[in-house]
Structures are given as structure tokens and as C-alpha cells.
Short mmCIF file of C-alpha atoms in Angstrom, two decimals:
data_model
loop_
_atom_site.label_atom_id
_atom_site.label_comp_id
_atom_site.label_asym_id
_atom_site.label_seq_id
_atom_site.Cartn_x
_atom_site.Cartn_y
_atom_site.Cartn_z
CA MET A 13 13.41 70.50 35.23
CA ARG A 14 11.54 73.82 33.67
CA THR A 15 14.94 75.54 33.21
CA ALA A 16 16.55 72.43 31.59
CA LYS A 17 13.50 72.13 28.97
CA SER A 18 13.50 75.94 28.52
CA ALA A 19 17.30 75.85 27.72
CA ASN A 20 16.66 72.98 25.50
CA ALA A 21 13.96 74.46 23.55
CA ALA A 22 16.23 77.76 22.96
CA VAL A 23 18.91 75.82 21.33
CA VAL A 24 16.55 74.47 19.09
CA HIS A 25 15.00 77.78 18.46
CA GLU A 26 18.24 79.35 17.74
CA TRP A 27 18.93 76.68 15.17
CA LEU A 28 15.76 76.68 13.51
CA THR A 29 15.79 80.99 13.31
CA GLY A 30 19.45 80.83 11.99
CA THR A 31 20.93 82.24 14.98
CA ARG A 32 23.30 79.44 15.15
CA ASP A 33 24.93 77.77 12.17
CA GLY A 34 27.94 75.28 11.48
CA ALA A 35 27.92 71.77 12.83
CA LEU A 36 26.07 70.68 15.93
CA THR A 37 27.79 70.36 19.19
CA ARG A 38 27.27 67.36 21.28
CA ALA A 39 25.11 69.70 23.59
CA ASP A 40 23.37 70.88 20.64
CA GLU A 41 22.29 67.43 19.61
CA GLN A 42 21.23 66.65 23.18
CA ALA A 43 19.17 69.66 23.29
CA TRP A 44 17.56 68.61 19.95
CA LEU A 45 17.10 65.08 21.30
CA ARG A 46 15.44 66.06 24.64
CA SER A 47 13.25 68.71 22.73
CA LEU A 48 11.97 66.37 20.26
CA THR A 49 11.19 63.83 23.14
CA ASP A 50 9.43 66.62 25.08
CA LEU A 51 7.14 67.58 21.84
CA ARG A 52 6.22 63.80 21.22
CA LEU A 53 5.31 63.15 24.87
CA THR A 54 2.96 66.39 24.72
CA ILE A 55 1.46 65.41 21.56
CA ALA A 56 1.38 61.89 22.45
CA ASP A 57 -0.69 63.04 25.56
CA ARG A 58 -3.15 65.11 23.72
CA LEU A 59 -3.67 62.07 21.32
CA GLY A 60 -4.21 59.53 24.05
CA ILE A 61 -1.17 57.26 23.24
CA VAL A 62 0.04 55.59 26.29
CA ASP A 63 1.78 52.60 24.93
CA ARG A 64 2.40 50.94 21.48
CA ASP A 65 -1.15 49.39 21.33
CA THR A 66 -2.73 52.85 21.31
CA ALA A 67 0.11 54.34 19.28
CA ASP A 68 -0.66 51.61 16.44
CA ASN A 69 -4.56 52.25 16.80
CA GLY A 70 -5.77 54.26 13.86
CA LEU A 71 -7.20 57.53 14.41
CA ASP A 72 -10.77 57.96 13.12
CA GLY A 73 -10.23 61.74 12.37
CA ASP A 74 -13.67 62.97 13.73
CA ASP A 75 -11.66 65.25 16.20
CA GLY A 76 -9.09 66.54 13.97
CA SER A 77 -6.30 64.78 15.36
CA ILE A 78 -4.99 63.39 12.07
CA GLY A 79 -2.72 66.48 11.37
CA LEU A 80 -1.25 66.04 14.94
CA ARG A 81 -0.68 62.48 14.64
CA ASP A 82 1.17 63.28 11.13
CA VAL A 83 3.46 65.91 13.48
CA TYR A 84 4.00 63.26 16.11
CA ASP A 85 5.06 60.65 13.26
CA TRP A 86 7.26 63.09 11.67
CA LEU A 87 8.89 64.14 14.83
CA GLY A 88 9.65 60.47 15.48
CA TYR A 89 11.06 60.22 12.22
CA VAL A 90 13.43 63.25 12.80
CA GLN A 91 14.51 62.04 16.15
CA GLU A 92 15.15 58.45 14.87
CA HIS A 93 17.50 59.94 12.20
CA LEU A 94 19.39 62.19 14.73
CA VAL A 95 19.70 59.18 16.95
CA VAL A 96 21.32 57.05 13.88
CA THR A 97 23.17 59.81 12.87
CA ILE A 98 24.88 60.45 16.24
CA SER A 99 25.41 56.61 16.80
CA SER A 100 27.24 56.25 13.38
CA ARG A 101 30.09 58.14 14.64
#
């Protein structure tokens, strides 16, 4: 599992650093989706999000987690749009 997660992260890193260019392959798309999921799960754990109820509850910001919540939401936005793009073919 670690090997697969590392390989997915490596693909994303290559795209973000410009090592890869052109169109995403199906394998690249899957690597992106899996990496986004891994990132969101990690952040959700730090924020204490375990279900829809805890995800919908606002954060008070006293612990400095508002910025992290913004990243969590943005990653969800990116992930959703990648899924929509892939599904519309």
C-alpha cells in the first residue's frame, strides 16, 4: 500500500513540477484522484471530520485549523472537477 501511495504521489509531483506535460493519461488521472483522496483523508483526520455531521459543523478557529479547512475544501473542489471531467468523456 505504501508503494502504491508513493507512486501516486510521485506522479502528482512530476505534474506539479513540470517534469510531465501534455494530456493526462488514465493512469495519471487515477494517481491524481488517489492522491487527492489520501490528502483529504489525512486532513480530515487532523480536523476531526469523521462523517457528514462533523464535516458540516463549523470550526471555531481557536486552534488555527481554519486555513487547513480551506485546503480540505479546495482539494474536494479539485477532486470533484477532475471526476466530472473524467466522467464527461
